[in-house]
XYZ file of C-alpha atoms in Angstrom:
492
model
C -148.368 -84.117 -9.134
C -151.977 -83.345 -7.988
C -155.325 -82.061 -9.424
C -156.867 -78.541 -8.642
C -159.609 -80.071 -6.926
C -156.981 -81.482 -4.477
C -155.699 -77.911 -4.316
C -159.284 -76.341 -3.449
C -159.218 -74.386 -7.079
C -162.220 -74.730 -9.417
C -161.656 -73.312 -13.181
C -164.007 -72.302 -15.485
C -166.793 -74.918 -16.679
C -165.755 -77.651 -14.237
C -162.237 -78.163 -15.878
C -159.511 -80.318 -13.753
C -156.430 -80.362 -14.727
C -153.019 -82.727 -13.658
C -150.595 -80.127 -12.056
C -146.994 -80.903 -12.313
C -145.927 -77.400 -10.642
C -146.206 -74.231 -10.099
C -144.982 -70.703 -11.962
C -145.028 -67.118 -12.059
C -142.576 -66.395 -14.706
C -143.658 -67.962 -18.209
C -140.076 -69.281 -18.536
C -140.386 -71.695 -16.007
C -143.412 -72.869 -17.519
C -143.134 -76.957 -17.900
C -145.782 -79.154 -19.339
C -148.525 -79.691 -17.165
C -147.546 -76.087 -14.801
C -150.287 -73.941 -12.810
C -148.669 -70.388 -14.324
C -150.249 -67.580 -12.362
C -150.871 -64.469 -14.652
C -150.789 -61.931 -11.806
C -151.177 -57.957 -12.267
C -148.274 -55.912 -12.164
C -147.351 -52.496 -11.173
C -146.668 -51.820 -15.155
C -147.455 -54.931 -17.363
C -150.129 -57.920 -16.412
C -148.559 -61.121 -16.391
C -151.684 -62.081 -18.520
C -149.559 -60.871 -21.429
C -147.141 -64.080 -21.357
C -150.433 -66.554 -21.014
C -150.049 -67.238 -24.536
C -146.148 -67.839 -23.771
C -146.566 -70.197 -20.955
C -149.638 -72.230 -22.992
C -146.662 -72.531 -25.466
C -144.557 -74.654 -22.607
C -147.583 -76.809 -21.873
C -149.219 -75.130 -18.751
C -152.099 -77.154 -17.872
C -153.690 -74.063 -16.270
C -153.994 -70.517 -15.871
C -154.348 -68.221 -12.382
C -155.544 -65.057 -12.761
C -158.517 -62.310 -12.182
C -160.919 -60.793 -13.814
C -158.815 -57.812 -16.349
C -156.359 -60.848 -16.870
C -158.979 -63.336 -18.229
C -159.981 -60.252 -21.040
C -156.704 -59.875 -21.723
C -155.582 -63.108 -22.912
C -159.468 -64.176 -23.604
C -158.593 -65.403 -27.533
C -155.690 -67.656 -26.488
C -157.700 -68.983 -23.695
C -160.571 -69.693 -26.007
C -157.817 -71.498 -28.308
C -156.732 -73.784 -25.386
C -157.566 -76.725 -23.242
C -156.086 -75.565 -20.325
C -158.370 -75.058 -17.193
C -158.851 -71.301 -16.121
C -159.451 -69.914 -12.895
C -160.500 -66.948 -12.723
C -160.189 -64.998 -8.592
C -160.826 -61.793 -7.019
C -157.283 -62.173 -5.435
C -155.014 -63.480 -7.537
C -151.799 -63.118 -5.122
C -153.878 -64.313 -2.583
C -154.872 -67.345 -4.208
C -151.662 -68.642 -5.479
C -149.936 -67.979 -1.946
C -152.357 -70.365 -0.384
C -152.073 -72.755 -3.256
C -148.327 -72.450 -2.778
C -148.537 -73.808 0.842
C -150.775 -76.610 0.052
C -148.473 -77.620 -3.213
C -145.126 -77.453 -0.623
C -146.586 -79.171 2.155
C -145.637 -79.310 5.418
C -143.627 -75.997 7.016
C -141.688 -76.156 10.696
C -144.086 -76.335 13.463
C -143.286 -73.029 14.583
C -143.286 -69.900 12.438
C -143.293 -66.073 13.758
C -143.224 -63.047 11.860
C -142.299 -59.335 12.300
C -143.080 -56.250 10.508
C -141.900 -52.820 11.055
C -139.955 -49.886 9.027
C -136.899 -50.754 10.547
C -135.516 -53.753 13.254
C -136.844 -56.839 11.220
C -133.796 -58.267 10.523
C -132.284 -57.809 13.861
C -135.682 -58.794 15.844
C -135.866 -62.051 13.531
C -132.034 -62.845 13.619
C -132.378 -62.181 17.383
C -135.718 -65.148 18.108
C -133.364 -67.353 16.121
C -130.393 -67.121 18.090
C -132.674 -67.661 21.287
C -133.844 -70.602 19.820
C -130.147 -71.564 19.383
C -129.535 -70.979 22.798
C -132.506 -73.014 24.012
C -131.031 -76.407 21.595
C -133.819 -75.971 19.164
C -133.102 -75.733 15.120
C -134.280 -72.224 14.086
C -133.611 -70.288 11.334
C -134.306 -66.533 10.503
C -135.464 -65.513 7.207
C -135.493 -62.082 5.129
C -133.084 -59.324 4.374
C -130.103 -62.053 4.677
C -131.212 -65.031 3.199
C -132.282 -68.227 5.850
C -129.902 -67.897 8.120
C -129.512 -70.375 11.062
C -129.267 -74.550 11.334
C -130.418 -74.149 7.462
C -129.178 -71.570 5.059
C -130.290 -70.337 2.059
C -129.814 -67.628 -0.517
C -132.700 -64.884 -1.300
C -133.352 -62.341 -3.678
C -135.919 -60.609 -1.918
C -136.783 -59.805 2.346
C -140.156 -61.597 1.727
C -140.129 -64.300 -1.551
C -142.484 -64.252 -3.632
C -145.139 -67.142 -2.765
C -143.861 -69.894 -4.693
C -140.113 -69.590 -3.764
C -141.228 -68.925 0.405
C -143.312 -71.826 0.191
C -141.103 -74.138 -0.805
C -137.798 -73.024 0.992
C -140.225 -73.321 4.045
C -140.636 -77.044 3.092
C -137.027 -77.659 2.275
C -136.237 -76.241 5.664
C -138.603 -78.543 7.258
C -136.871 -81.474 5.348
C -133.469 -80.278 7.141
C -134.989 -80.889 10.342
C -135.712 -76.741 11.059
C -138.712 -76.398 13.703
C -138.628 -73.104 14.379
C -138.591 -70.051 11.585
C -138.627 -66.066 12.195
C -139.518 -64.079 9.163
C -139.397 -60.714 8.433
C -142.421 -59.306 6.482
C -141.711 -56.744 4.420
C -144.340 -54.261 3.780
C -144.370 -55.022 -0.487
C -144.253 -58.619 0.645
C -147.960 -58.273 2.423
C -149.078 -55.856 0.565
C -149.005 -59.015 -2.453
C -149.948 -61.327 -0.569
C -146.726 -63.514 -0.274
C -147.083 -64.662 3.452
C -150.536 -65.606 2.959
C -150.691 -69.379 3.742
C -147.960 -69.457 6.464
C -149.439 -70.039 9.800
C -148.174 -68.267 12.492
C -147.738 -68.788 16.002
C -147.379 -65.010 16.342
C -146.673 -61.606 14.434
C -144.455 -58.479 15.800
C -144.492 -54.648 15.247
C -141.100 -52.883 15.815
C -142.152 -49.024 14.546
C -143.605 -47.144 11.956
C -141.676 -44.357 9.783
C -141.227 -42.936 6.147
C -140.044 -45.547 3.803
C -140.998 -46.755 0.677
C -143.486 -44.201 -0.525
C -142.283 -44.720 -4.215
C -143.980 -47.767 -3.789
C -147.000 -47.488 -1.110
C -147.656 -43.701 -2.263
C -149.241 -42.305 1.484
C -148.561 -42.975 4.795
C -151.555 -44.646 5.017
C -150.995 -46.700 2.210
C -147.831 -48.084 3.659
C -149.329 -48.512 7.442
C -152.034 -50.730 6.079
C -150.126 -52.829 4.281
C -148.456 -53.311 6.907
C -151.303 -54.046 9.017
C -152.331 -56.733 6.853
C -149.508 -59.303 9.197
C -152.131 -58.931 11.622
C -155.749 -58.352 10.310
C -155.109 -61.068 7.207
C -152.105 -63.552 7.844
C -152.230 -63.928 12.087
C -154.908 -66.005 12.862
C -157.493 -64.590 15.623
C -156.066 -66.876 17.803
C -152.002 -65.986 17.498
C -150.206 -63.542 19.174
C -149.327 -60.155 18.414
C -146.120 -58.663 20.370
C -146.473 -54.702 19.537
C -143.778 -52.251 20.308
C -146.035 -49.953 22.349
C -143.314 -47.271 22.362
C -143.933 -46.247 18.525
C -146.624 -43.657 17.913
C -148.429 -46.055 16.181
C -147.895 -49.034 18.855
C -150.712 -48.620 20.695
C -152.732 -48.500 17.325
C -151.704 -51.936 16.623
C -152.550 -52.708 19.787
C -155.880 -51.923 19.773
C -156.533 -53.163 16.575
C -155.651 -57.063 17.366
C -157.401 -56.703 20.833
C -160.562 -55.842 18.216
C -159.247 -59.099 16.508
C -159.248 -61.030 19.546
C -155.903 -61.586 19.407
C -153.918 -61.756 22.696
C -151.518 -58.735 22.643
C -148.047 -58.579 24.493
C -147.049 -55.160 24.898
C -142.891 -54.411 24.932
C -141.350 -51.266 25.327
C -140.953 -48.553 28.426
C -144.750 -47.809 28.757
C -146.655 -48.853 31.526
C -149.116 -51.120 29.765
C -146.223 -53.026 28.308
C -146.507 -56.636 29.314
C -142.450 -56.949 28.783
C -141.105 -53.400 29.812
C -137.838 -51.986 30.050
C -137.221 -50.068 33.164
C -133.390 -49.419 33.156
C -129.976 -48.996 30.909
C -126.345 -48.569 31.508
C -124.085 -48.202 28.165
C -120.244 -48.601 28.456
C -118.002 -49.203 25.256
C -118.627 -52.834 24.844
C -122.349 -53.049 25.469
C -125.441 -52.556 27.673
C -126.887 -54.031 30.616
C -130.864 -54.305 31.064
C -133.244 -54.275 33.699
C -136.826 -55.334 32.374
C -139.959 -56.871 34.061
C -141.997 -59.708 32.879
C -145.365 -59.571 34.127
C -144.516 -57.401 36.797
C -141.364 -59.339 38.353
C -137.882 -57.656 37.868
C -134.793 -59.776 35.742
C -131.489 -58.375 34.599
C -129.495 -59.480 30.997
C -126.220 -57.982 29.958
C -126.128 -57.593 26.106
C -122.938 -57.420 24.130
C -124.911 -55.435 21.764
C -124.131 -51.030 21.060
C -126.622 -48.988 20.392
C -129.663 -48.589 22.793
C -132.482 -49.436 19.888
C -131.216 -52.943 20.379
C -132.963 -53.322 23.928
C -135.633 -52.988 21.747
C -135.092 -55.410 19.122
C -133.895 -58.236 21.996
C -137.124 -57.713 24.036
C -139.415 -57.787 21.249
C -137.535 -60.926 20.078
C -138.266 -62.262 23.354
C -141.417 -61.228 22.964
C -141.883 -63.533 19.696
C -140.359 -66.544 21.045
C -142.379 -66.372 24.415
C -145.674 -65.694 22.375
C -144.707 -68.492 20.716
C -144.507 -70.651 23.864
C -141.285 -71.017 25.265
C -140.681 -70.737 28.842
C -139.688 -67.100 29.636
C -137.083 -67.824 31.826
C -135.395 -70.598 29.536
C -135.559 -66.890 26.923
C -134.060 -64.499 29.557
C -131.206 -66.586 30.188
C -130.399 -66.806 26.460
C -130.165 -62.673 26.502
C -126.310 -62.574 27.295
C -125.463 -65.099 24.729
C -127.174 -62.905 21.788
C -124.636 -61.487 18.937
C -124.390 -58.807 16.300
C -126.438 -59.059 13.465
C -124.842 -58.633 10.235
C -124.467 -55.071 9.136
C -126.670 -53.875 11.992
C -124.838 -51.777 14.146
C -121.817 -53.952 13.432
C -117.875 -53.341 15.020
C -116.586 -53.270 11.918
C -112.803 -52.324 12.874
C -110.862 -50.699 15.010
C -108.213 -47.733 15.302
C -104.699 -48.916 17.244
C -105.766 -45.529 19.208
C -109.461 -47.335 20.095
C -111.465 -45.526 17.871
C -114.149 -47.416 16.236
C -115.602 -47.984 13.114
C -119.269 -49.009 13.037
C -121.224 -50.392 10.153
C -125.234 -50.479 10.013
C -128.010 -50.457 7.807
C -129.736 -47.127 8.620
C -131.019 -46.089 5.450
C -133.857 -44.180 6.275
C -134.469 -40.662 8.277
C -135.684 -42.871 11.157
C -132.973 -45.322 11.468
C -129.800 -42.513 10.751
C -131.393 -40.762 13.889
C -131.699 -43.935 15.685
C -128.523 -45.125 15.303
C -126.722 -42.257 16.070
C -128.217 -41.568 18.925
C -127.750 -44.941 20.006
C -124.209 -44.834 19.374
C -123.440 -41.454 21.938
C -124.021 -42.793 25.344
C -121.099 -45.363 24.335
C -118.547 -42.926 22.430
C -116.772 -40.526 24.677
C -115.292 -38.489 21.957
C -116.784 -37.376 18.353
C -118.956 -39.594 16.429
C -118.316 -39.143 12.539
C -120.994 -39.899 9.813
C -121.105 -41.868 6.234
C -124.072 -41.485 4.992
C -125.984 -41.629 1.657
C -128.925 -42.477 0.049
C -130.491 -45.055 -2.609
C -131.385 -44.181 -5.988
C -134.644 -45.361 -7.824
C -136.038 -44.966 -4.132
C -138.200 -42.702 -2.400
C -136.119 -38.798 -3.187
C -137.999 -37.014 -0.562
C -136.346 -39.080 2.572
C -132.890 -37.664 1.320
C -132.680 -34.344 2.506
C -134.280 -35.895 5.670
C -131.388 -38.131 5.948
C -128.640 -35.283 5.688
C -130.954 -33.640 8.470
C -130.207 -36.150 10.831
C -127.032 -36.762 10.093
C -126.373 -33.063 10.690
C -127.894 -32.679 13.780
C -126.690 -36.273 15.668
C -122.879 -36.536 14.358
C -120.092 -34.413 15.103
C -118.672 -34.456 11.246
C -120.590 -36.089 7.975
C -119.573 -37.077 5.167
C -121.557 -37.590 2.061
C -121.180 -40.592 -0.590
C -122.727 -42.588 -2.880
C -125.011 -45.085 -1.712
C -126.470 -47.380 -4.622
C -127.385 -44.600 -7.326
C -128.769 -47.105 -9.191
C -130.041 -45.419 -12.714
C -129.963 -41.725 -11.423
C -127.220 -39.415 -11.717
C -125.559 -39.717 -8.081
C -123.854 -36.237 -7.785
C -127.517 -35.136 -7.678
C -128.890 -37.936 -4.841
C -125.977 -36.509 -2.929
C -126.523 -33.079 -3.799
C -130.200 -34.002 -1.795
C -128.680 -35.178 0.997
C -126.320 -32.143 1.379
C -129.246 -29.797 1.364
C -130.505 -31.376 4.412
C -127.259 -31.551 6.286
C -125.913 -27.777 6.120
C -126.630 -27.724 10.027
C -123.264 -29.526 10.477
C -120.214 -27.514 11.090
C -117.820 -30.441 9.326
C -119.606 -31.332 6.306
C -118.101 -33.089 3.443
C -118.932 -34.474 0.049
C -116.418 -37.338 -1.370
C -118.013 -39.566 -4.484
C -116.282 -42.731 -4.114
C -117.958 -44.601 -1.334
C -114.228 -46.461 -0.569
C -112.450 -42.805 -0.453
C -115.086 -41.833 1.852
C -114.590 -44.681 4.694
C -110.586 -43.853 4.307
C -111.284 -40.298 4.986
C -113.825 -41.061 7.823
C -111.679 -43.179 9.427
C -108.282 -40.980 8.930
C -110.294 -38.226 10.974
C -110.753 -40.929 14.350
C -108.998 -39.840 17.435
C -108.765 -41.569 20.797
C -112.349 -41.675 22.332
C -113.978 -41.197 18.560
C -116.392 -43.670 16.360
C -117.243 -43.536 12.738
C -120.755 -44.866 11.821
C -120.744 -45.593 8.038
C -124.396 -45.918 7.536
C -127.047 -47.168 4.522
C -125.711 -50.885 2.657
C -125.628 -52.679 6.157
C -124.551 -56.408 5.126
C -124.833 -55.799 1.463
C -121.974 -57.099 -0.535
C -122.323 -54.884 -3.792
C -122.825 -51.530 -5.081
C -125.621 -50.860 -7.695
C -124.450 -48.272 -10.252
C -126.298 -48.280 -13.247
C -127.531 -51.864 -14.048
C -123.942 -53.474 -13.029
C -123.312 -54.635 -9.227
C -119.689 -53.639 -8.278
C -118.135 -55.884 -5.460
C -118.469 -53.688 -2.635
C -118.529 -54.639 1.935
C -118.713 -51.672 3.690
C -116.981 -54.029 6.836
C -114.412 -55.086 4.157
C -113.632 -51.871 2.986
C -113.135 -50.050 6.751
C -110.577 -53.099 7.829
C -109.190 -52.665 4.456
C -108.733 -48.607 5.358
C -107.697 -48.652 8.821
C -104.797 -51.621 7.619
C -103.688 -49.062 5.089
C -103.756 -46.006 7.575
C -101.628 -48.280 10.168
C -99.378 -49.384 7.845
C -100.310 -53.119 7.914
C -100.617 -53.295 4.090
């Protein structure tokens, strides 16, 4: 328990109050809670005030349009109210001082696509180096600590405190990924970081953000709001929009390590050789040459590893201790994953691409290691933003030999007309296909492998279920292709 003195809040009229804990959802409102009323994209949580005053909260968080809201129950109450500009803001850095103390060092990265590998990536450096690191986002805390999550970036509350429970398990070093709803609401306000990276910058989430620019500022809020002046920013200067970033955190004052194949970058890739089991690298640091071989496919991963390096130099490891972790870095779950493969050598790939962006990416990534035809699953999300799906189909189309098109997570829309989208796009392909059932799909994709061939099934990644409707049906994409190519070989 504490006061909200002791937690830097003052409520209206001088009130103090006894906190016993913290909420944002009026059922888990106990007697003598801090219950943040916070506005919402369709209902303000000042609505459930009089709820949560019902359960005993000893005070209410909330601004201005919430305070007139609930202003009769308020009235009616003893509890202390305090009343801020920021709301999200506020009970993110209240969060961090209620938790306490977080692991000693904490990095973040932002980015359309490539958090989760570039944050799964600085852990398993970390690893390599014999220090206790977790990653945390798309797949849960992962690492000497795990950890369940329902979201890439918690909300305030639920970061705050898995960051001290992580702490209490003896985890000093934590990559997150910071999702661009996640700063947009303020949830990593209050973490203090060592340093922040930017992988790229394409369309995504517009049902949310609504513009471009929207969605890049939010973004840009890891750097101009959460990174302190003096942390480190470690910018993909490659992306359009690197050098952007760039410039914007030298106007900060913050020191700015530049990876990528540009000539400004501080950490630059100058060569790679693909064969079927993975890459080798030749990069400079600060001018001076050094090789890594990565058991990684798919040439965006250079990427990912050197701006992970990046991160976990910024954040004041030795470089060289970092380099010779490179060749001991694995697949990250559902990124670019070998799911199975084909007695004749084909094989089946599973990855997360589930924008224009990353299907374009990935494919291309996947040629220079595939001497025969690469085949495409693709499909898109319902409830999500409609106008990336023909976009998808597009680049599908033009980077695959053969698609096929399937259901994604429809969600509550009709699917037959998400995939009807995605066809549109992809009528450039000669070997174009449309199968419903996501599970027929992969045993069709996989039926079609020859010698020298790959299948990337591309969009759910590491996800373990398919959304139809309101009901999540057991579904692993990886599950489902060693399933299919058991069945095609007769091994079931």
């Amino acid at each position: 328990m504490t006061t909200l003195t002791a937690l830097g809040l003052t409520a209206a009229q001088g009130r103090d109050a006894t906190i016993t804990s913290l909420a944002v959802d009026s059922r888990d409102v106990i007697k003598g809670s801090l219950f943040a009323a916070l506005p919402g994209a369709k209902v303000h949580g000042a609505e459930f005030i009089q709820y949560a005053l019902r359960m005993g909260a000893a005070a209410v968080l909330t601004d201005a349009a919430g305070a007139r809201i609930a202003a009769d129950v308020l009235a009616a109450s003893d509890a202390a109210l305090i009343v801020a500009e920021d709301p999200r803001q506020t009970l993110a850095q209240t969060a961090s001082l209620w938790f306490g103390a977080h692991p000693g060092t904490v990095v973040a990265v932002t980015g359309t696509n490539g958090k989760t590998s570039v944050s799964s990536f600085c852990r398993q450096i970390w690893e390599a180096m014999g220090l206790a690191g977790v990653n945390l986002g798309t797949t849960g805390v992962e690492g000497a600590w795990a950890y369940p999550l329902k979201h890439t970036t918690p909300e305030p509350i639920t970061l705050h405190r898995v960051l001290a429970e992580a702490t209490g398990q003896g985890v000093t070093h934590v990559a997150m990924e910071a999702s661009s709803h996640g700063l947009d609401q303020r949830r990593l306000d209050g973490v203090v970081l060592a340093a922040a990276g930017f992988t790229n910058f394409t369309q995504d989430h517009l049902d949310y953000h609504g513009t471009f620019e929207a969605y890049f500022a939010a973004k840009m809020g890891l750097f101009t709001r959460v990174l302190a002046e003096d942390g480190v920013a470690v910018v993909n200067l490659d992306d359009p929009k690197g050098p952007v970033v760039a410039a914007l955190c030298t106007q900060r004052g913050q020191e700015v390590i530049g990876v990528g194949r540009s000539d400004d970058a501080r950490l630059r890739l100058t060569g790679q050789r693909f064969d079927a089991t993975g890459q080798d690298l030749l990069f400079t640091w600060q001018g001076r040459p050094h090789h890594a071989r990565l058991a990684l496919i798919g040439g965006f991963q250079a990427e990912n590893v050197l701006l992970a390096a990046g991160l976990v130099i910024a954040a004041g490891a030795d470089p060289l201790e970092v380099f010779a972790a490179l060749p001991h870095l694995g697949t990250v779950r559902g990124r670019m994953e070998l799911a199975a493969t084909r007695a004749n050598g084909a094989a089946v790939f599973v990855d997360y691409a589930h924008t224009p962006d990353a299907v374009e990416t990935a494919l291309k990534a996947l040629r220079p290691h595939v001497m025969g035809r690469i085949v495409a699953i693709i499909g898109a999300g319902g409830d999500r933003d409609s106008t990336k799906r023909p976009l998808m189909g597009a680049a599908a189309a033009e980077f695959a030999d053969s698609v096929i098109v399937t259901d994604d997570n429809p969600r509550s829309e009709d699917p037959a007309s998400i995939r009807a989208a995605v066809l549109a796009g992809a009528q450039g392909c000669d070997s174009l296909s449309e199968v419903a059932d996501r599970a027929e799909a992969i045993l069709r994709g996989i039926d079609m492998l020859q010698p020298g061939d790959a299948l990337l099934i591309a969009g759910k990644g590491h996800e373990s279920g398919q959304i139809i409707g309101d009901t999540v049906m057991p579904f692993d994409d990886v599950e489902q292709a060693s399933v299919a190519v058991a069945a095609l070989e007769g091994r079931i």
